[in-house]
PDBQT receptor file of N, H, CA, C and O in Angstrom, charges set to zero:
ATOM      1  N   MET A   1     -35.699 -21.357 -27.303  1.00  0.00    +0.000 N 
ATOM      2  CA  MET A   1     -35.477 -21.635 -25.892  1.00  0.00    +0.000 C 
ATOM      3  C   MET A   1     -33.982 -21.873 -25.636  1.00  0.00    +0.000 C 
ATOM      4  O   MET A   1     -33.387 -21.253 -24.755  1.00  0.00    +0.000 OA
ATOM      5  N   TYR A   2     -33.396 -22.768 -26.412  1.00  0.00    +0.000 N 
ATOM      6  H   TYR A   2     -33.880 -23.271 -27.128  1.00  0.00    +0.000 HD
ATOM      7  CA  TYR A   2     -31.974 -23.086 -26.227  1.00  0.00    +0.000 C 
ATOM      8  C   TYR A   2     -31.092 -21.879 -26.507  1.00  0.00    +0.000 C 
ATOM      9  O   TYR A   2     -30.090 -21.648 -25.829  1.00  0.00    +0.000 OA
ATOM     10  N   GLN A   3     -31.488 -21.106 -27.530  1.00  0.00    +0.000 N 
ATOM     11  H   GLN A   3     -32.302 -21.293 -28.081  1.00  0.00    +0.000 HD
ATOM     12  CA  GLN A   3     -30.693 -19.939 -27.908  1.00  0.00    +0.000 C 
ATOM     13  C   GLN A   3     -30.704 -18.892 -26.790  1.00  0.00    +0.000 C 
ATOM     14  O   GLN A   3     -29.674 -18.293 -26.478  1.00  0.00    +0.000 OA
ATOM     15  N   SER A   4     -31.872 -18.681 -26.196  1.00  0.00    +0.000 N 
ATOM     16  H   SER A   4     -32.708 -19.167 -26.449  1.00  0.00    +0.000 HD
ATOM     17  CA  SER A   4     -31.967 -17.697 -25.115  1.00  0.00    +0.000 C 
ATOM     18  C   SER A   4     -31.179 -18.162 -23.887  1.00  0.00    +0.000 C 
ATOM     19  O   SER A   4     -30.589 -17.353 -23.171  1.00  0.00    +0.000 OA
ATOM     20  N   LEU A   5     -31.180 -19.468 -23.660  1.00  0.00    +0.000 N 
ATOM     21  H   LEU A   5     -31.659 -20.125 -24.241  1.00  0.00    +0.000 HD
ATOM     22  CA  LEU A   5     -30.431 -20.030 -22.537  1.00  0.00    +0.000 C 
ATOM     23  C   LEU A   5     -28.937 -19.825 -22.749  1.00  0.00    +0.000 C 
ATOM     24  O   LEU A   5     -28.207 -19.473 -21.822  1.00  0.00    +0.000 OA
ATOM     25  N   GLN A   6     -28.498 -20.049 -23.977  1.00  0.00    +0.000 N 
ATOM     26  H   GLN A   6     -29.091 -20.335 -24.730  1.00  0.00    +0.000 HD
ATOM     27  CA  GLN A   6     -27.094 -19.858 -24.326  1.00  0.00    +0.000 C 
ATOM     28  C   GLN A   6     -26.717 -18.389 -24.160  1.00  0.00    +0.000 C 
ATOM     29  O   GLN A   6     -25.633 -18.071 -23.671  1.00  0.00    +0.000 OA
ATOM     30  N   HIS A   7     -27.608 -17.505 -24.565  1.00  0.00    +0.000 N 
ATOM     31  H   HIS A   7     -28.489 -17.763 -24.963  1.00  0.00    +0.000 HD
ATOM     32  CA  HIS A   7     -27.368 -16.072 -24.457  1.00  0.00    +0.000 C 
ATOM     33  C   HIS A   7     -27.236 -15.674 -22.986  1.00  0.00    +0.000 C 
ATOM     34  O   HIS A   7     -26.378 -14.867 -22.627  1.00  0.00    +0.000 OA
ATOM     35  N   ALA A   8     -28.092 -16.247 -22.144  1.00  0.00    +0.000 N 
ATOM     36  H   ALA A   8     -28.789 -16.903 -22.436  1.00  0.00    +0.000 HD
ATOM     37  CA  ALA A   8     -28.066 -15.927 -20.715  1.00  0.00    +0.000 C 
ATOM     38  C   ALA A   8     -26.753 -16.387 -20.080  1.00  0.00    +0.000 C 
ATOM     39  O   ALA A   8     -26.160 -15.667 -19.277  1.00  0.00    +0.000 OA
ATOM     40  N   SER A   9     -26.309 -17.581 -20.442  1.00  0.00    +0.000 N 
ATOM     41  H   SER A   9     -26.792 -18.166 -21.094  1.00  0.00    +0.000 HD
ATOM     42  CA  SER A   9     -25.068 -18.102 -19.865  1.00  0.00    +0.000 C 
ATOM     43  C   SER A   9     -23.874 -17.266 -20.317  1.00  0.00    +0.000 C 
ATOM     44  O   SER A   9     -22.916 -17.071 -19.570  1.00  0.00    +0.000 OA
ATOM     45  N   ARG A  10     -23.949 -16.781 -21.542  1.00  0.00    +0.000 N 
ATOM     46  H   ARG A  10     -24.727 -16.939 -22.150  1.00  0.00    +0.000 HD
ATOM     47  CA  ARG A  10     -22.866 -15.932 -22.058  1.00  0.00    +0.000 C 
ATOM     48  C   ARG A  10     -22.833 -14.620 -21.277  1.00  0.00    +0.000 C 
ATOM     49  O   ARG A  10     -21.758 -14.115 -20.952  1.00  0.00    +0.000 OA
ATOM     50  N   TRP A  11     -23.994 -14.077 -20.980  1.00  0.00    +0.000 N 
ATOM     51  H   TRP A  11     -24.867 -14.488 -21.244  1.00  0.00    +0.000 HD
ATOM     52  CA  TRP A  11     -24.068 -12.842 -20.203  1.00  0.00    +0.000 C 
ATOM     53  C   TRP A  11     -23.519 -13.076 -18.799  1.00  0.00    +0.000 C 
ATOM     54  O   TRP A  11     -22.822 -12.224 -18.247  1.00  0.00    +0.000 OA
ATOM     55  N   LYS A  12     -23.835 -14.224 -18.231  1.00  0.00    +0.000 N 
ATOM     56  H   LYS A  12     -24.402 -14.916 -18.680  1.00  0.00    +0.000 HD
ATOM     57  CA  LYS A  12     -23.376 -14.542 -16.884  1.00  0.00    +0.000 C 
ATOM     58  C   LYS A  12     -21.853 -14.629 -16.857  1.00  0.00    +0.000 C 
ATOM     59  O   LYS A  12     -21.212 -14.168 -15.913  1.00  0.00    +0.000 OA
ATOM     60  N   CYS A  13     -21.285 -15.222 -17.896  1.00  0.00    +0.000 N 
ATOM     61  H   CYS A  13     -21.805 -15.596 -18.663  1.00  0.00    +0.000 HD
ATOM     62  CA  CYS A  13     -19.829 -15.349 -17.989  1.00  0.00    +0.000 C 
ATOM     63  C   CYS A  13     -19.190 -13.968 -18.075  1.00  0.00    +0.000 C 
ATOM     64  O   CYS A  13     -18.191 -13.698 -17.410  1.00  0.00    +0.000 OA
ATOM     65  N   ALA A  14     -19.771 -13.095 -18.899  1.00  0.00    +0.000 N 
ATOM     66  H   ALA A  14     -20.582 -13.314 -19.439  1.00  0.00    +0.000 HD
ATOM     67  CA  ALA A  14     -19.246 -11.741 -19.050  1.00  0.00    +0.000 C 
ATOM     68  C   ALA A  14     -19.365 -10.984 -17.731  1.00  0.00    +0.000 C 
ATOM     69  O   ALA A  14     -18.489 -10.196 -17.375  1.00  0.00    +0.000 OA
ATOM     70  N   GLU A  15     -20.455 -11.232 -17.012  1.00  0.00    +0.000 N 
ATOM     71  H   GLU A  15     -21.166 -11.872 -17.300  1.00  0.00    +0.000 HD
ATOM     72  CA  GLU A  15     -20.689 -10.563 -15.728  1.00  0.00    +0.000 C 
ATOM     73  C   GLU A  15     -19.617 -10.961 -14.718  1.00  0.00    +0.000 C 
ATOM     74  O   GLU A  15     -19.089 -10.117 -13.993  1.00  0.00    +0.000 OA
ATOM     75  N   VAL A  16     -19.304 -12.247 -14.677  1.00  0.00    +0.000 N 
ATOM     76  H   VAL A  16     -19.733 -12.932 -15.265  1.00  0.00    +0.000 HD
ATOM     77  CA  VAL A  16     -18.286 -12.756 -13.750  1.00  0.00    +0.000 C 
ATOM     78  C   VAL A  16     -16.912 -12.203 -14.104  1.00  0.00    +0.000 C 
ATOM     79  O   VAL A  16     -16.149 -11.805 -13.223  1.00  0.00    +0.000 OA
ATOM     80  N   LEU A  17     -16.599 -12.180 -15.399  1.00  0.00    +0.000 N 
ATOM     81  H   LEU A  17     -17.218 -12.503 -16.115  1.00  0.00    +0.000 HD
ATOM     82  CA  LEU A  17     -15.310 -11.646 -15.846  1.00  0.00    +0.000 C 
ATOM     83  C   LEU A  17     -15.193 -10.170 -15.491  1.00  0.00    +0.000 C 
ATOM     84  O   LEU A  17     -14.147  -9.715 -15.029  1.00  0.00    +0.000 OA
ATOM     85  N   TYR A  18     -16.275  -9.426 -15.711  1.00  0.00    +0.000 N 
ATOM     86  H   TYR A  18     -17.125  -9.796 -16.087  1.00  0.00    +0.000 HD
ATOM     87  CA  TYR A  18     -16.278  -7.997 -15.411  1.00  0.00    +0.000 C 
ATOM     88  C   TYR A  18     -16.094  -7.744 -13.917  1.00  0.00    +0.000 C 
ATOM     89  O   TYR A  18     -15.360  -6.841 -13.515  1.00  0.00    +0.000 OA
ATOM     90  N   ALA A  19     -16.767  -8.550 -13.102  1.00  0.00    +0.000 N 
ATOM     91  H   ALA A  19     -17.363  -9.284 -13.428  1.00  0.00    +0.000 HD
ATOM     92  CA  ALA A  19     -16.653  -8.403 -11.652  1.00  0.00    +0.000 C 
ATOM     93  C   ALA A  19     -15.222  -8.705 -11.190  1.00  0.00    +0.000 C 
ATOM     94  O   ALA A  19     -14.677  -8.005 -10.336  1.00  0.00    +0.000 OA
ATOM     95  N   PHE A  20     -14.626  -9.748 -11.762  1.00  0.00    +0.000 N 
ATOM     96  H   PHE A  20     -15.068 -10.316 -12.456  1.00  0.00    +0.000 HD
ATOM     97  CA  PHE A  20     -13.256 -10.131 -11.416  1.00  0.00    +0.000 C 
ATOM     98  C   PHE A  20     -12.272  -9.044 -11.824  1.00  0.00    +0.000 C 
ATOM     99  O   PHE A  20     -11.348  -8.716 -11.080  1.00  0.00    +0.000 OA
ATOM    100  N   PHE A  21     -12.481  -8.483 -13.026  1.00  0.00    +0.000 N 
ATOM    101  H   PHE A  21     -13.232  -8.749 -13.630  1.00  0.00    +0.000 HD
ATOM    102  CA  PHE A  21     -11.620  -7.423 -13.538  1.00  0.00    +0.000 C 
ATOM    103  C   PHE A  21     -11.704  -6.183 -12.651  1.00  0.00    +0.000 C 
ATOM    104  O   PHE A  21     -10.687  -5.566 -12.333  1.00  0.00    +0.000 OA
ATOM    105  N   THR A  22     -12.932  -5.822 -12.253  1.00  0.00    +0.000 N 
ATOM    106  H   THR A  22     -13.758  -6.322 -12.511  1.00  0.00    +0.000 HD
ATOM    107  CA  THR A  22     -13.133  -4.665 -11.381  1.00  0.00    +0.000 C 
ATOM    108  C   THR A  22     -12.479  -4.900 -10.020  1.00  0.00    +0.000 C 
ATOM    109  O   THR A  22     -11.870  -3.995  -9.448  1.00  0.00    +0.000 OA
ATOM    110  N   PHE A  23     -12.611  -6.125  -9.510  1.00  0.00    +0.000 N 
ATOM    111  H   PHE A  23     -13.105  -6.860  -9.974  1.00  0.00    +0.000 HD
ATOM    112  CA  PHE A  23     -12.022  -6.481  -8.221  1.00  0.00    +0.000 C 
ATOM    113  C   PHE A  23     -10.506  -6.350  -8.261  1.00  0.00    +0.000 C 
ATOM    114  O   PHE A  23      -9.893  -5.839  -7.324  1.00  0.00    +0.000 OA
ATOM    115  N   CYS A  24      -9.909  -6.815  -9.351  1.00  0.00    +0.000 N 
ATOM    116  H   CYS A  24     -10.408  -7.230 -10.112  1.00  0.00    +0.000 HD
ATOM    117  CA  CYS A  24      -8.452  -6.718  -9.505  1.00  0.00    +0.000 C 
ATOM    118  C   CYS A  24      -8.010  -5.260  -9.586  1.00  0.00    +0.000 C 
ATOM    119  O   CYS A  24      -7.005  -4.877  -8.987  1.00  0.00    +0.000 OA
ATOM    120  N   LEU A  25      -8.761  -4.452 -10.326  1.00  0.00    +0.000 N 
ATOM    121  H   LEU A  25      -9.577  -4.763 -10.813  1.00  0.00    +0.000 HD
ATOM    122  CA  LEU A  25      -8.420  -3.037 -10.462  1.00  0.00    +0.000 C 
ATOM    123  C   LEU A  25      -8.507  -2.337  -9.115  1.00  0.00    +0.000 C 
ATOM    124  O   LEU A  25      -7.655  -1.514  -8.782  1.00  0.00    +0.000 OA
ATOM    125  N   LEU A  26      -9.538  -2.664  -8.337  1.00  0.00    +0.000 N 
ATOM    126  H   LEU A  26     -10.231  -3.333  -8.607  1.00  0.00    +0.000 HD
ATOM    127  CA  LEU A  26      -9.693  -2.065  -7.013  1.00  0.00    +0.000 C 
ATOM    128  C   LEU A  26      -8.528  -2.445  -6.111  1.00  0.00    +0.000 C 
ATOM    129  O   LEU A  26      -7.981  -1.599  -5.403  1.00  0.00    +0.000 OA
ATOM    130  N   ASN A  27      -8.150  -3.721  -6.138  1.00  0.00    +0.000 N 
ATOM    131  H   ASN A  27      -8.594  -4.408  -6.713  1.00  0.00    +0.000 HD
ATOM    132  CA  ASN A  27      -7.024  -4.182  -5.320  1.00  0.00    +0.000 C 
ATOM    133  C   ASN A  27      -5.734  -3.488  -5.724  1.00  0.00    +0.000 C 
ATOM    134  O   ASN A  27      -4.946  -3.092  -4.865  1.00  0.00    +0.000 OA
ATOM    135  N   LEU A  28      -5.512  -3.338  -7.022  1.00  0.00    +0.000 N 
ATOM    136  H   LEU A  28      -6.151  -3.660  -7.720  1.00  0.00    +0.000 HD
ATOM    137  CA  LEU A  28      -4.312  -2.654  -7.507  1.00  0.00    +0.000 C 
ATOM    138  C   LEU A  28      -4.311  -1.198  -7.058  1.00  0.00    +0.000 C 
ATOM    139  O   LEU A  28      -3.278  -0.667  -6.652  1.00  0.00    +0.000 OA
ATOM    140  N   GLY A  29      -5.464  -0.562  -7.134  1.00  0.00    +0.000 N 
ATOM    141  H   GLY A  29      -6.304  -0.994  -7.464  1.00  0.00    +0.000 HD
ATOM    142  CA  GLY A  29      -5.585   0.835  -6.730  1.00  0.00    +0.000 C 
ATOM    143  C   GLY A  29      -5.309   1.015  -5.248  1.00  0.00    +0.000 C 
ATOM    144  O   GLY A  29      -4.603   1.940  -4.847  1.00  0.00    +0.000 OA
ATOM    145  N   ILE A  30      -5.868   0.127  -4.435  1.00  0.00    +0.000 N 
ATOM    146  H   ILE A  30      -6.442  -0.625  -4.760  1.00  0.00    +0.000 HD
ATOM    147  CA  ILE A  30      -5.662   0.197  -2.987  1.00  0.00    +0.000 C 
ATOM    148  C   ILE A  30      -4.200  -0.065  -2.643  1.00  0.00    +0.000 C 
ATOM    149  O   ILE A  30      -3.635   0.595  -1.772  1.00  0.00    +0.000 OA
ATOM    150  N   PHE A  31      -3.593  -1.026  -3.327  1.00  0.00    +0.000 N 
ATOM    151  H   PHE A  31      -4.053  -1.563  -4.035  1.00  0.00    +0.000 HD
ATOM    152  CA  PHE A  31      -2.187  -1.358  -3.098  1.00  0.00    +0.000 C 
ATOM    153  C   PHE A  31      -1.299  -0.176  -3.469  1.00  0.00    +0.000 C 
ATOM    154  O   PHE A  31      -0.350   0.138  -2.750  1.00  0.00    +0.000 OA
ATOM    155  N   ALA A  32      -1.603   0.482  -4.587  1.00  0.00    +0.000 N 
ATOM    156  H   ALA A  32      -2.374   0.227  -5.170  1.00  0.00    +0.000 HD
ATOM    157  CA  ALA A  32      -0.818   1.638  -5.025  1.00  0.00    +0.000 C 
ATOM    158  C   ALA A  32      -0.963   2.782  -4.025  1.00  0.00    +0.000 C 
ATOM    159  O   ALA A  32       0.015   3.455  -3.698  1.00  0.00    +0.000 OA
ATOM    160  N   LEU A  33      -2.175   2.999  -3.544  1.00  0.00    +0.000 N 
ATOM    161  H   LEU A  33      -2.970   2.452  -3.809  1.00  0.00    +0.000 HD
ATOM    162  CA  LEU A  33      -2.412   4.074  -2.579  1.00  0.00    +0.000 C 
ATOM    163  C   LEU A  33      -1.682   3.797  -1.269  1.00  0.00    +0.000 C 
ATOM    164  O   LEU A  33      -1.060   4.700  -0.708  1.00  0.00    +0.000 OA
ATOM    165  N   SER A  34      -1.748   2.573  -0.778  1.00  0.00    +0.000 N 
ATOM    166  H   SER A  34      -2.253   1.840  -1.233  1.00  0.00    +0.000 HD
ATOM    167  CA  SER A  34      -1.099   2.236   0.492  1.00  0.00    +0.000 C 
ATOM    168  C   SER A  34       0.423   2.304   0.366  1.00  0.00    +0.000 C 
ATOM    169  O   SER A  34       1.101   2.737   1.298  1.00  0.00    +0.000 OA
ATOM    170  N   SER A  35       0.961   1.885  -0.768  1.00  0.00    +0.000 N 
ATOM    171  H   SER A  35       0.411   1.533  -1.525  1.00  0.00    +0.000 HD
ATOM    172  CA  SER A  35       2.413   1.945  -0.952  1.00  0.00    +0.000 C 
ATOM    173  C   SER A  35       2.870   3.398  -1.093  1.00  0.00    +0.000 C 
ATOM    174  O   SER A  35       3.968   3.755  -0.668  1.00  0.00    +0.000 OA
ATOM    175  N   ASP A  36       2.019   4.229  -1.691  1.00  0.00    +0.000 N 
ATOM    176  H   ASP A  36       1.126   3.939  -2.036  1.00  0.00    +0.000 HD
ATOM    177  CA  ASP A  36       2.341   5.654  -1.819  1.00  0.00    +0.000 C 
ATOM    178  C   ASP A  36       2.368   6.317  -0.441  1.00  0.00    +0.000 C 
ATOM    179  O   ASP A  36       3.218   7.168  -0.175  1.00  0.00    +0.000 OA
ATOM    180  N   SER A  37       1.440   5.927   0.432  1.00  0.00    +0.000 N 
ATOM    181  H   SER A  37       0.750   5.236   0.216  1.00  0.00    +0.000 HD
ATOM    182  CA  SER A  37       1.381   6.546   1.753  1.00  0.00    +0.000 C 
ATOM    183  C   SER A  37       2.565   6.104   2.621  1.00  0.00    +0.000 C 
ATOM    184  O   SER A  37       2.973   6.835   3.523  1.00  0.00    +0.000 OA
ATOM    185  N   TYR A  38       3.110   4.937   2.361  1.00  0.00    +0.000 N 
ATOM    186  H   TYR A  38       2.779   4.342   1.628  1.00  0.00    +0.000 HD
ATOM    187  CA  TYR A  38       4.256   4.458   3.134  1.00  0.00    +0.000 C 
ATOM    188  C   TYR A  38       5.529   5.200   2.759  1.00  0.00    +0.000 C 
ATOM    189  O   TYR A  38       6.405   5.412   3.597  1.00  0.00    +0.000 OA
ATOM    190  N   VAL A  39       5.622   5.585   1.517  1.00  0.00    +0.000 N 
ATOM    191  H   VAL A  39       4.910   5.413   0.836  1.00  0.00    +0.000 HD
ATOM    192  CA  VAL A  39       6.844   6.248   1.036  1.00  0.00    +0.000 C 
ATOM    193  C   VAL A  39       6.931   7.656   1.599  1.00  0.00    +0.000 C 
ATOM    194  O   VAL A  39       7.886   8.378   1.312  1.00  0.00    +0.000 OA
TER     195      VAL A  39
């Protein structure tokens, strides 16, 4: 029981990190595109 709970929390942490990483990449991509269009 405890082991499965620990496994679930670890997955949740990885999920949050992955979402944050994807969000940052999207923001960087949008920023690069907008700066390219201004030039």
